[in-house]
mmCIF file of C-alpha atoms in Angstrom:
data_model
loop_
_atom_site.group_PDB
_atom_site.id
_atom_site.type_symbol
_atom_site.label_atom_id
_atom_site.label_comp_id
_atom_site.label_asym_id
_atom_site.label_seq_id
_atom_site.Cartn_x
_atom_site.Cartn_y
_atom_site.Cartn_z
ATOM 1 C CA MET A 7 -54.765 181.883 169.753
ATOM 2 C CA SER A 8 -54.992 177.734 171.098
ATOM 3 C CA VAL A 9 -52.965 177.082 174.076
ATOM 4 C CA THR A 10 -52.848 173.737 172.783
ATOM 5 C CA GLU A 11 -51.832 175.347 169.832
ATOM 6 C CA ARG A 12 -48.080 173.494 168.605
ATOM 7 C CA ASN A 13 -45.317 175.993 167.880
ATOM 8 C CA LEU A 14 -43.436 173.481 165.434
ATOM 9 C CA THR A 15 -39.914 175.120 165.390
ATOM 10 C CA ALA A 16 -36.525 174.465 163.545
ATOM 11 C CA VAL A 17 -34.158 173.887 165.835
ATOM 12 C CA LEU A 18 -29.903 173.559 165.019
ATOM 13 C CA LYS A 19 -28.852 170.527 167.276
ATOM 14 C CA LYS A 20 -25.417 170.971 166.492
ATOM 15 C CA LYS A 21 -23.609 171.044 162.805
ATOM 16 C CA GLY A 22 -24.872 169.483 160.308
ATOM 17 C CA LYS A 23 -27.879 168.180 162.849
ATOM 18 C CA LEU A 24 -31.354 170.237 162.041
ATOM 19 C CA VAL A 25 -34.267 168.697 163.194
ATOM 20 C CA LEU A 26 -38.082 169.521 163.886
ATOM 21 C CA GLU A 27 -39.231 170.215 167.359
ATOM 22 C CA ASP A 28 -41.572 171.408 168.702
ATOM 23 C CA THR A 29 -41.157 174.343 171.530
ATOM 24 C CA PRO A 30 -43.470 176.592 173.907
ATOM 25 C CA VAL A 31 -44.950 178.874 172.473
ATOM 26 C CA PRO A 32 -43.628 182.084 173.872
ATOM 27 C CA GLN A 33 -45.799 184.376 175.178
ATOM 28 C CA PRO A 34 -44.356 188.426 174.923
ATOM 29 C CA GLY A 35 -45.041 189.639 178.918
ATOM 30 C CA PRO A 36 -41.867 189.417 181.519
ATOM 31 C CA ASP A 37 -42.169 185.700 182.660
ATOM 32 C CA GLY A 38 -42.113 184.503 178.863
ATOM 33 C CA GLU A 39 -39.310 183.746 176.099
ATOM 34 C CA PHE A 40 -37.729 186.972 175.126
ATOM 35 C CA TYR A 41 -33.813 187.915 175.250
ATOM 36 C CA TYR A 42 -33.677 191.501 175.292
ATOM 37 C CA GLN A 43 -32.469 192.608 179.086
ATOM 38 C CA VAL A 44 -33.758 195.898 179.025
ATOM 39 C CA THR A 45 -36.942 197.023 180.226
ATOM 40 C CA HIS A 46 -38.405 199.115 177.917
ATOM 41 C CA ASN A 47 -38.198 196.608 175.072
ATOM 42 C CA THR A 48 -41.704 196.185 174.415
ATOM 43 C CA LYS A 49 -42.303 193.313 173.228
ATOM 44 C CA VAL A 50 -45.336 191.252 170.266
ATOM 45 C CA GLN A 51 -45.883 188.192 169.401
ATOM 46 C CA ILE A 52 -46.321 187.400 166.061
ATOM 47 C CA ARG A 53 -47.447 183.942 163.745
ATOM 48 C CA VAL A 54 -45.294 183.831 161.404
ATOM 49 C CA HIS A 55 -46.115 183.227 157.423
ATOM 50 C CA SER A 56 -42.233 183.311 156.031
ATOM 51 C CA VAL A 57 -38.761 183.048 156.553
ATOM 52 C CA GLY A 58 -36.361 183.242 153.813
ATOM 53 C CA ILE A 59 -33.092 181.066 153.872
ATOM 54 C CA CYS A 60 -30.023 183.039 154.726
ATOM 55 C CA GLY A 61 -26.753 181.744 153.156
ATOM 56 C CA SER A 62 -26.159 182.095 156.914
ATOM 57 C CA ASP A 63 -27.831 179.959 158.158
ATOM 58 C CA VAL A 64 -26.561 177.166 155.792
ATOM 59 C CA HIS A 65 -23.252 178.247 156.726
ATOM 60 C CA TYR A 66 -24.306 177.547 159.990
ATOM 61 C CA LEU A 67 -25.600 174.105 159.378
ATOM 62 C CA VAL A 68 -23.225 173.179 157.637
ATOM 63 C CA ASP A 69 -20.169 174.266 159.039
ATOM 64 C CA GLY A 70 -21.279 174.786 162.644
ATOM 65 C CA LYS A 71 -20.278 178.559 162.685
ATOM 66 C CA ILE A 72 -19.554 181.930 160.450
ATOM 67 C CA GLY A 73 -16.240 183.418 162.144
ATOM 68 C CA ARG A 74 -16.726 184.102 165.680
ATOM 69 C CA PHE A 75 -20.430 182.712 165.811
ATOM 70 C CA VAL A 76 -20.396 179.622 167.075
ATOM 71 C CA VAL A 77 -22.734 176.796 167.847
ATOM 72 C CA ASN A 78 -22.133 175.589 170.764
ATOM 73 C CA SER A 79 -25.442 174.404 171.207
ATOM 74 C CA PRO A 80 -28.813 173.990 169.838
ATOM 75 C CA MET A 81 -30.132 176.780 168.460
ATOM 76 C CA ILE A 82 -33.251 178.057 166.200
ATOM 77 C CA LEU A 83 -32.608 179.577 163.058
ATOM 78 C CA GLY A 84 -33.847 181.946 160.467
ATOM 79 C CA HIS A 85 -33.999 185.943 160.170
ATOM 80 C CA GLU A 86 -35.632 186.639 157.004
ATOM 81 C CA SER A 87 -38.599 187.030 158.164
ATOM 82 C CA SER A 88 -42.462 188.630 158.276
ATOM 83 C CA GLY A 89 -46.078 187.823 159.919
ATOM 84 C CA ILE A 90 -48.851 188.707 161.941
ATOM 85 C CA VAL A 91 -49.389 190.680 164.952
ATOM 86 C CA SER A 92 -51.001 187.286 167.504
ATOM 87 C CA ALA A 93 -50.601 189.328 170.982
ATOM 88 C CA LEU A 94 -48.724 192.368 172.550
ATOM 89 C CA GLY A 95 -46.828 192.767 175.775
ATOM 90 C CA GLU A 96 -47.884 195.365 178.277
ATOM 91 C CA GLY A 97 -47.420 199.615 176.934
ATOM 92 C CA VAL A 98 -47.247 198.435 172.668
ATOM 93 C CA THR A 99 -48.635 201.150 170.995
ATOM 94 C CA ASN A 100 -47.125 201.039 167.444
ATOM 95 C CA LEU A 101 -49.078 198.291 166.683
ATOM 96 C CA LYS A 102 -52.317 195.963 167.076
ATOM 97 C CA VAL A 103 -53.358 192.331 166.942
ATOM 98 C CA GLY A 104 -53.590 191.815 163.218
ATOM 99 C CA ASP A 105 -50.768 193.863 161.912
ATOM 100 C CA ARG A 106 -49.318 192.202 159.084
ATOM 101 C CA VAL A 107 -45.277 193.067 160.302
ATOM 102 C CA ALA A 108 -42.501 192.164 158.528
ATOM 103 C CA ILE A 109 -39.033 191.765 161.304
ATOM 104 C CA GLU A 110 -36.290 193.060 161.709
ATOM 105 C CA PRO A 111 -33.884 190.539 163.137
ATOM 106 C CA GLY A 112 -31.118 192.536 165.305
ATOM 107 C CA VAL A 113 -31.822 194.748 168.530
ATOM 108 C CA PRO A 114 -29.727 197.213 170.116
ATOM 109 C CA CYS A 115 -29.153 197.908 173.392
ATOM 110 C CA ARG A 116 -30.416 201.565 172.192
ATOM 111 C CA MET A 117 -27.931 202.779 175.104
ATOM 112 C CA CYS A 118 -24.157 202.803 173.708
ATOM 113 C CA SER A 119 -22.599 205.187 171.492
ATOM 114 C CA TYR A 120 -23.213 203.705 168.806
ATOM 115 C CA CYS A 121 -26.454 203.397 169.071
ATOM 116 C CA LYS A 122 -27.218 207.216 170.199
ATOM 117 C CA GLU A 123 -24.369 208.213 167.052
ATOM 118 C CA GLY A 124 -27.259 205.798 164.601
ATOM 119 C CA ARG A 125 -24.995 203.713 164.064
ATOM 120 C CA TYR A 126 -26.914 200.652 165.962
ATOM 121 C CA ASN A 127 -25.835 197.724 163.414
ATOM 122 C CA LEU A 128 -22.239 198.374 165.189
ATOM 123 C CA CYS A 129 -24.119 197.627 169.621
ATOM 124 C CA PRO A 130 -21.333 195.285 170.782
ATOM 125 C CA ASP A 131 -25.096 193.993 172.551
ATOM 126 C CA ILE A 132 -26.942 193.630 170.053
ATOM 127 C CA VAL A 133 -28.852 190.576 169.953
ATOM 128 C CA PHE A 134 -29.862 189.511 166.855
ATOM 129 C CA CYS A 135 -32.060 186.535 165.639
ATOM 130 C CA ALA A 136 -29.686 183.210 164.414
ATOM 131 C CA THR A 137 -26.426 184.137 165.779
ATOM 132 C CA PRO A 138 -25.187 182.306 168.192
ATOM 133 C CA PRO A 139 -26.834 181.906 171.053
ATOM 134 C CA VAL A 140 -29.889 183.966 169.660
ATOM 135 C CA ASP A 141 -32.792 182.156 168.817
ATOM 136 C CA GLY A 142 -34.249 182.165 165.927
ATOM 137 C CA SER A 143 -37.577 182.862 164.005
ATOM 138 C CA LEU A 144 -37.912 179.812 162.076
ATOM 139 C CA ARG A 145 -41.061 178.483 164.102
ATOM 140 C CA ARG A 146 -45.387 178.808 164.599
ATOM 141 C CA PHE A 147 -44.842 181.703 166.941
ATOM 142 C CA TYR A 148 -42.242 184.263 167.988
ATOM 143 C CA CYS A 149 -41.693 187.289 170.022
ATOM 144 C CA HIS A 150 -39.991 190.854 168.606
ATOM 145 C CA ALA A 151 -38.877 193.600 169.877
ATOM 146 C CA ALA A 152 -42.250 195.948 169.099
ATOM 147 C CA ASP A 153 -39.987 198.608 167.906
ATOM 148 C CA PHE A 154 -38.386 196.293 164.968
ATOM 149 C CA CYS A 155 -41.586 195.610 163.510
ATOM 150 C CA TYR A 156 -43.178 197.144 160.582
ATOM 151 C CA ARG A 157 -46.140 196.970 159.786
ATOM 152 C CA LEU A 158 -46.794 196.184 156.068
ATOM 153 C CA PRO A 159 -48.982 198.294 153.832
ATOM 154 C CA ASP A 160 -52.010 196.281 152.617
ATOM 155 C CA HIS A 161 -51.039 195.507 149.322
ATOM 156 C CA VAL A 162 -47.239 194.432 150.564
ATOM 157 C CA THR A 163 -47.145 190.612 149.991
ATOM 158 C CA LEU A 164 -45.760 188.935 153.256
ATOM 159 C CA ASP A 165 -43.164 187.051 151.214
ATOM 160 C CA GLU A 166 -42.031 190.018 150.321
ATOM 161 C CA GLY A 167 -41.828 191.688 154.028
ATOM 162 C CA ALA A 168 -39.195 188.520 154.728
ATOM 163 C CA LEU A 169 -37.290 189.871 152.318
ATOM 164 C CA LEU A 170 -36.623 193.016 153.359
ATOM 165 C CA GLU A 171 -33.845 191.978 155.037
ATOM 166 C CA PRO A 172 -31.782 191.784 152.510
ATOM 167 C CA LEU A 173 -33.277 194.061 151.060
ATOM 168 C CA ALA A 174 -31.869 196.558 153.340
ATOM 169 C CA VAL A 175 -28.541 194.709 152.554
ATOM 170 C CA GLY A 176 -28.525 195.645 149.649
ATOM 171 C CA VAL A 177 -29.610 199.142 150.363
ATOM 172 C CA TYR A 178 -27.026 199.976 153.037
ATOM 173 C CA SER A 179 -23.853 198.346 150.556
ATOM 174 C CA CYS A 180 -25.618 200.746 148.219
ATOM 175 C CA GLN A 181 -25.369 203.659 150.766
ATOM 176 C CA ARG A 182 -21.253 203.206 151.865
ATOM 177 C CA GLY A 183 -20.506 203.163 148.685
ATOM 178 C CA GLY A 184 -22.510 206.384 147.327
ATOM 179 C CA VAL A 185 -24.723 205.219 145.294
ATOM 180 C CA LYS A 186 -26.625 207.992 143.315
ATOM 181 C CA LEU A 187 -28.061 209.148 140.056
ATOM 182 C CA GLY A 188 -25.757 208.550 136.852
ATOM 183 C CA SER A 189 -23.335 206.275 139.333
ATOM 184 C CA ASN A 190 -21.305 203.254 137.272
ATOM 185 C CA VAL A 191 -21.387 200.015 139.551
ATOM 186 C CA LEU A 192 -19.487 196.717 139.039
ATOM 187 C CA VAL A 193 -21.656 193.903 141.587
ATOM 188 C CA LEU A 194 -19.940 191.132 141.881
ATOM 189 C CA GLY A 195 -21.686 187.951 142.615
ATOM 190 C CA SER A 196 -25.271 187.920 141.951
ATOM 191 C CA GLY A 197 -26.775 185.231 144.887
ATOM 192 C CA PRO A 198 -29.115 187.100 146.213
ATOM 193 C CA ILE A 199 -27.352 190.087 148.125
ATOM 194 C CA GLY A 200 -25.494 190.944 144.760
ATOM 195 C CA LEU A 201 -29.443 190.692 143.141
ATOM 196 C CA MET A 202 -30.490 193.361 146.112
ATOM 197 C CA CYS A 203 -27.524 195.327 145.851
ATOM 198 C CA LEU A 204 -28.048 195.292 142.157
ATOM 199 C CA LEU A 205 -31.879 196.141 142.838
ATOM 200 C CA SER A 206 -31.056 198.839 144.625
ATOM 201 C CA ALA A 207 -28.309 200.660 142.972
ATOM 202 C CA LYS A 208 -30.964 200.467 139.899
ATOM 203 C CA ALA A 209 -33.991 202.068 142.622
ATOM 204 C CA MET A 210 -31.201 205.294 143.636
ATOM 205 C CA GLY A 211 -30.709 205.928 140.358
ATOM 206 C CA ALA A 212 -27.155 204.148 138.622
ATOM 207 C CA ALA A 213 -26.420 205.108 135.218
ATOM 208 C CA GLN A 214 -24.910 200.844 134.631
ATOM 209 C CA ILE A 215 -24.970 198.079 136.395
ATOM 210 C CA ILE A 216 -22.794 195.891 135.738
ATOM 211 C CA VAL A 217 -22.462 192.507 137.419
ATOM 212 C CA THR A 218 -20.184 189.470 137.981
ATOM 213 C CA ASP A 219 -20.775 185.961 138.753
ATOM 214 C CA LEU A 220 -20.032 182.217 138.197
ATOM 215 C CA ASP A 221 -22.839 180.465 137.183
ATOM 216 C CA GLN A 222 -24.925 181.950 134.346
ATOM 217 C CA GLY A 223 -27.816 180.830 135.663
ATOM 218 C CA ARG A 224 -27.891 184.206 138.190
ATOM 219 C CA LEU A 225 -26.520 186.220 135.312
ATOM 220 C CA ASP A 226 -29.823 185.847 133.428
ATOM 221 C CA MET A 227 -31.969 186.386 136.883
ATOM 222 C CA ALA A 228 -28.992 189.576 137.240
ATOM 223 C CA VAL A 229 -30.415 191.212 133.292
ATOM 224 C CA MET A 230 -33.595 190.243 133.557
ATOM 225 C CA LEU A 231 -33.985 192.322 136.910
ATOM 226 C CA GLY A 232 -31.237 194.826 134.607
ATOM 227 C CA ALA A 233 -28.526 194.368 135.125
ATOM 228 C CA HIS A 234 -26.905 196.227 131.750
ATOM 229 C CA HIS A 235 -23.929 193.867 131.124
ATOM 230 C CA ALA A 236 -23.224 190.457 133.037
ATOM 231 C CA LEU A 237 -20.085 188.662 133.026
ATOM 232 C CA ARG A 238 -18.587 184.983 134.140
ATOM 233 C CA VAL A 239 -16.251 184.630 135.565
ATOM 234 C CA ASP A 240 -13.857 182.391 133.651
ATOM 235 C CA THR A 241 -9.998 183.538 134.904
ATOM 236 C CA ARG A 242 -8.953 184.267 138.577
ATOM 237 C CA ASP A 243 -6.823 186.879 137.538
ATOM 238 C CA GLY A 244 -8.522 189.581 139.477
ATOM 239 C CA GLU A 245 -6.152 192.365 137.398
ATOM 240 C CA LYS A 246 -7.270 190.192 134.031
ATOM 241 C CA MET A 247 -10.717 190.279 134.881
ATOM 242 C CA ALA A 248 -10.852 194.040 135.385
ATOM 243 C CA HIS A 249 -10.216 195.014 132.039
ATOM 244 C CA ARG A 250 -13.128 192.552 131.217
ATOM 245 C CA VAL A 251 -14.815 194.475 133.227
ATOM 246 C CA GLU A 252 -13.751 197.775 131.885
ATOM 247 C CA GLU A 253 -14.145 196.695 127.827
ATOM 248 C CA ALA A 254 -17.790 195.657 128.301
ATOM 249 C CA LEU A 255 -18.841 199.033 130.592
ATOM 250 C CA GLY A 256 -16.690 201.309 128.745
ATOM 251 C CA ARG A 257 -14.803 202.809 131.813
ATOM 252 C CA LYS A 258 -14.085 201.852 135.231
ATOM 253 C CA PRO A 259 -16.703 202.127 137.229
ATOM 254 C CA ASP A 260 -17.553 204.264 140.231
ATOM 255 C CA ILE A 261 -18.236 202.181 142.986
ATOM 256 C CA SER A 262 -17.642 198.271 143.336
ATOM 257 C CA ILE A 263 -19.957 196.475 145.957
ATOM 258 C CA GLU A 264 -17.788 192.678 146.083
ATOM 259 C CA CYS A 265 -20.604 190.101 147.125
ATOM 260 C CA SER A 266 -19.380 187.173 147.028
ATOM 261 C CA GLY A 267 -16.675 186.890 149.931
ATOM 262 C CA ALA A 268 -14.303 185.546 147.412
ATOM 263 C CA GLU A 269 -10.202 186.575 147.144
ATOM 264 C CA PRO A 270 -10.045 186.917 143.155
ATOM 265 C CA SER A 271 -13.178 188.694 143.162
ATOM 266 C CA VAL A 272 -11.979 191.021 145.804
ATOM 267 C CA GLN A 273 -9.366 191.568 144.099
ATOM 268 C CA THR A 274 -11.502 192.418 140.938
ATOM 269 C CA GLY A 275 -13.127 194.917 141.994
ATOM 270 C CA ILE A 276 -10.253 196.622 143.678
ATOM 271 C CA TYR A 277 -8.764 196.533 140.271
ATOM 272 C CA ALA A 278 -11.559 197.735 138.439
ATOM 273 C CA THR A 279 -12.956 200.755 140.074
ATOM 274 C CA LYS A 280 -12.102 203.840 139.106
ATOM 275 C CA SER A 281 -9.147 205.830 141.109
ATOM 276 C CA GLY A 282 -10.789 207.607 144.077
ATOM 277 C CA GLY A 283 -13.892 205.108 143.856
ATOM 278 C CA VAL A 284 -15.055 203.252 146.319
ATOM 279 C CA VAL A 285 -14.937 199.417 146.858
ATOM 280 C CA VAL A 286 -17.476 198.045 149.608
ATOM 281 C CA LEU A 287 -17.221 194.596 150.951
ATOM 282 C CA VAL A 288 -20.323 193.170 151.676
ATOM 283 C CA GLY A 289 -19.243 188.448 151.182
ATOM 284 C CA ARG A 290 -17.845 187.409 153.410
ATOM 285 C CA GLY A 291 -15.180 184.791 152.921
ATOM 286 C CA ARG A 292 -11.625 183.552 154.965
ATOM 287 C CA TYR A 293 -10.972 186.140 157.832
ATOM 288 C CA SER A 294 -7.418 187.090 155.909
ATOM 289 C CA LEU A 295 -6.650 187.881 151.911
ATOM 290 C CA ASP A 296 -3.835 188.940 149.993
ATOM 291 C CA LEU A 297 -4.801 191.978 148.148
ATOM 292 C CA PRO A 298 -3.805 194.861 146.375
ATOM 293 C CA LEU A 299 -4.182 197.464 148.742
ATOM 294 C CA VAL A 300 -1.299 199.837 147.184
ATOM 295 C CA ASN A 301 -2.858 200.090 143.605
ATOM 296 C CA ALA A 302 -5.943 201.263 145.916
ATOM 297 C CA ALA A 303 -3.908 203.574 147.955
ATOM 298 C CA VAL A 304 -1.795 204.647 145.581
ATOM 299 C CA ARG A 305 -5.515 205.801 143.589
ATOM 300 C CA GLU A 306 -7.623 207.126 146.478
ATOM 301 C CA VAL A 307 -10.012 204.226 145.928
ATOM 302 C CA ASP A 308 -11.771 204.101 149.427
ATOM 303 C CA ILE A 309 -12.399 200.082 150.717
ATOM 304 C CA LYS A 310 -15.449 200.402 152.712
ATOM 305 C CA GLY A 311 -16.819 197.528 155.157
ATOM 306 C CA VAL A 312 -20.133 196.327 155.625
ATOM 307 C CA PHE A 313 -22.037 195.230 158.996
ATOM 308 C CA ARG A 314 -25.904 193.958 157.817
ATOM 309 C CA TYR A 315 -27.778 196.918 157.941
ATOM 310 C CA VAL A 316 -28.637 200.160 159.433
ATOM 311 C CA ASN A 317 -31.552 202.652 159.621
ATOM 312 C CA CYS A 318 -32.692 200.653 156.570
ATOM 313 C CA TYR A 319 -35.904 198.852 156.603
ATOM 314 C CA PRO A 320 -37.753 201.939 156.061
ATOM 315 C CA LEU A 321 -36.536 202.921 152.801
ATOM 316 C CA ALA A 322 -36.625 198.921 152.353
ATOM 317 C CA LEU A 323 -40.030 198.920 152.664
ATOM 318 C CA GLU A 324 -41.322 202.165 150.776
ATOM 319 C CA MET A 325 -38.654 200.682 147.749
ATOM 320 C CA ILE A 326 -41.079 197.619 147.687
ATOM 321 C CA ALA A 327 -44.627 199.332 148.783
ATOM 322 C CA SER A 328 -44.173 201.867 145.664
ATOM 323 C CA GLY A 329 -42.934 199.484 143.199
ATOM 324 C CA LYS A 330 -38.883 201.095 142.783
ATOM 325 C CA VAL A 331 -38.691 197.352 143.762
ATOM 326 C CA ASP A 332 -39.306 193.934 142.615
ATOM 327 C CA ALA A 333 -38.151 192.018 144.631
ATOM 328 C CA LYS A 334 -40.282 188.860 143.812
ATOM 329 C CA PRO A 335 -38.477 187.228 141.540
ATOM 330 C CA LEU A 336 -35.798 186.305 143.611
ATOM 331 C CA ILE A 337 -38.098 183.577 144.980
ATOM 332 C CA THR A 338 -37.217 180.917 143.252
ATOM 333 C CA HIS A 339 -39.250 177.861 145.281
ATOM 334 C CA HIS A 340 -41.868 177.842 148.526
ATOM 335 C CA PHE A 341 -41.974 174.895 151.219
ATOM 336 C CA PRO A 342 -43.967 174.641 154.356
ATOM 337 C CA LEU A 343 -42.461 174.338 157.633
ATOM 338 C CA GLU A 344 -42.503 171.139 157.519
ATOM 339 C CA LYS A 345 -40.316 170.261 154.823
ATOM 340 C CA THR A 346 -38.125 172.549 156.354
ATOM 341 C CA LEU A 347 -35.138 169.902 155.638
ATOM 342 C CA GLU A 348 -36.175 170.050 151.970
ATOM 343 C CA ALA A 349 -35.558 173.632 151.558
ATOM 344 C CA PHE A 350 -32.703 173.623 153.134
ATOM 345 C CA GLU A 351 -31.421 171.342 150.907
ATOM 346 C CA THR A 352 -32.402 173.396 147.858
ATOM 347 C CA SER A 353 -30.851 176.249 149.126
ATOM 348 C CA ARG A 354 -27.723 174.453 149.804
ATOM 349 C CA THR A 355 -26.888 172.624 146.729
ATOM 350 C CA GLY A 356 -28.777 174.899 144.272
ATOM 351 C CA ALA A 357 -31.272 172.451 143.297
ATOM 352 C CA GLY A 358 -33.349 173.524 140.130
ATOM 353 C CA GLY A 359 -31.501 176.810 140.272
ATOM 354 C CA ALA A 360 -32.416 178.287 143.659
ATOM 355 C CA ILE A 361 -32.382 181.587 144.700
ATOM 356 C CA LYS A 362 -34.079 182.561 147.329
ATOM 357 C CA VAL A 363 -35.432 179.941 149.074
ATOM 358 C CA MET A 364 -39.264 181.009 151.765
ATOM 359 C CA ILE A 365 -40.774 178.174 154.377
ATOM 360 C CA HIS A 366 -43.783 179.040 155.310
ATOM 361 C CA CYS A 367 -44.624 178.625 158.705
ATOM 362 C CA ASP A 368 -47.949 179.492 158.589
ATOM 363 C CA GLN A 369 -50.708 175.969 158.867
#
C-alpha cells in the first residue's frame, strides 16, 4: 500500500450533515487507530470493499440518535462490511494479507460475565461500529480485531460477505424464537431484516412462513424469496390483522418475529401467536408501547427480545456458502464510495424499490 493512498471516508458531522473527506489511513500496530483497549485484541488492516447501508445508519443521519445512542461528535458510518486484509498487526495468525473477509462489527471485552457465558452481545463494554461514539467502516481502509473477521470461501462474494451482518440478525432472531423443522412462522415487516428472518426461517426448516408489510413491492420480494403467504397491512387494529393472519395460514403461527417496531405490528404479533408460542421483538420503535400483555400472559405466549446477535456469523456464512440461503436478490442498488450521499438518499426514500443499498469503497 502506498503511503500516499487516500482514505476517503463518510463522516456524519452532525444530524443531517454527511460529508466525504480524507482521514488518516489506520495502521494495525500499537500506534495506529484502534479503539479496543484489551491488549490481546490483535488487529488487521482491511481494504474495505462492500458496505451495506443499514436502517440505523439512516436513523443517525436523519435523527442524530437511536434511543440512548446519540451522535454528539463526528462519527464515521457503516457496519455491514467486507474487504481484503491489507496489513497484519503483531501476533495475528488466523489471517494473512490478501484474505477476503467479512467483518463482525461488534467486539466485546471478552472478560465480563456475559462474555464468559457466551452472550457477548450483552457485554456492557462492547464496541460496535458506527454506534456513538465508535467510528464505523464506511471508508477505504479500516482496522478491526482479527478474531472478528471471517475468511470467505472463494465462491462467496464480498457483497455476500457484507450481507452476513443483517443475515446474522435473522439467524439470531430465529434461534431466539426456536424456529425448527415444521415451524409455522409469522414475520411482521419485510424490510431487509424481515427478509433475512424469512430466509433464515426457511433455511431452518419452517413449514409455512407468512409475511406482512405496508409495501406491496416488498411483499412481492418476500414471495420471490420463499414466503408462502404475504399480507398487506391495511389496518392499525392489531387484533383484526391477527385474524387475517390466522385465516391465511389456516392456524395461528408458532412463532412471530416482529421486525418493524410499530406498535400495531407488535400487537398483531401477540394476538396472532398461538397459545404457548413465542413472539420475538427485533424491530426498534418507540421506547414505550401499549401492548396486550395480559393476553400474552394468560395464553403463555413468551415475548423475547433481540439485541443484535451472538455467535451467529459462522452459521450465517455456512448458510451462504452452502447455498441454503441466497441473499443476493436483496441488493437492489450499487454505488461507489464517491456517491455515498446519493446512496443514502436512495436508501432513505426507498427510491426505485430500494431494499439493500451497497456502497463499494475500493477504487
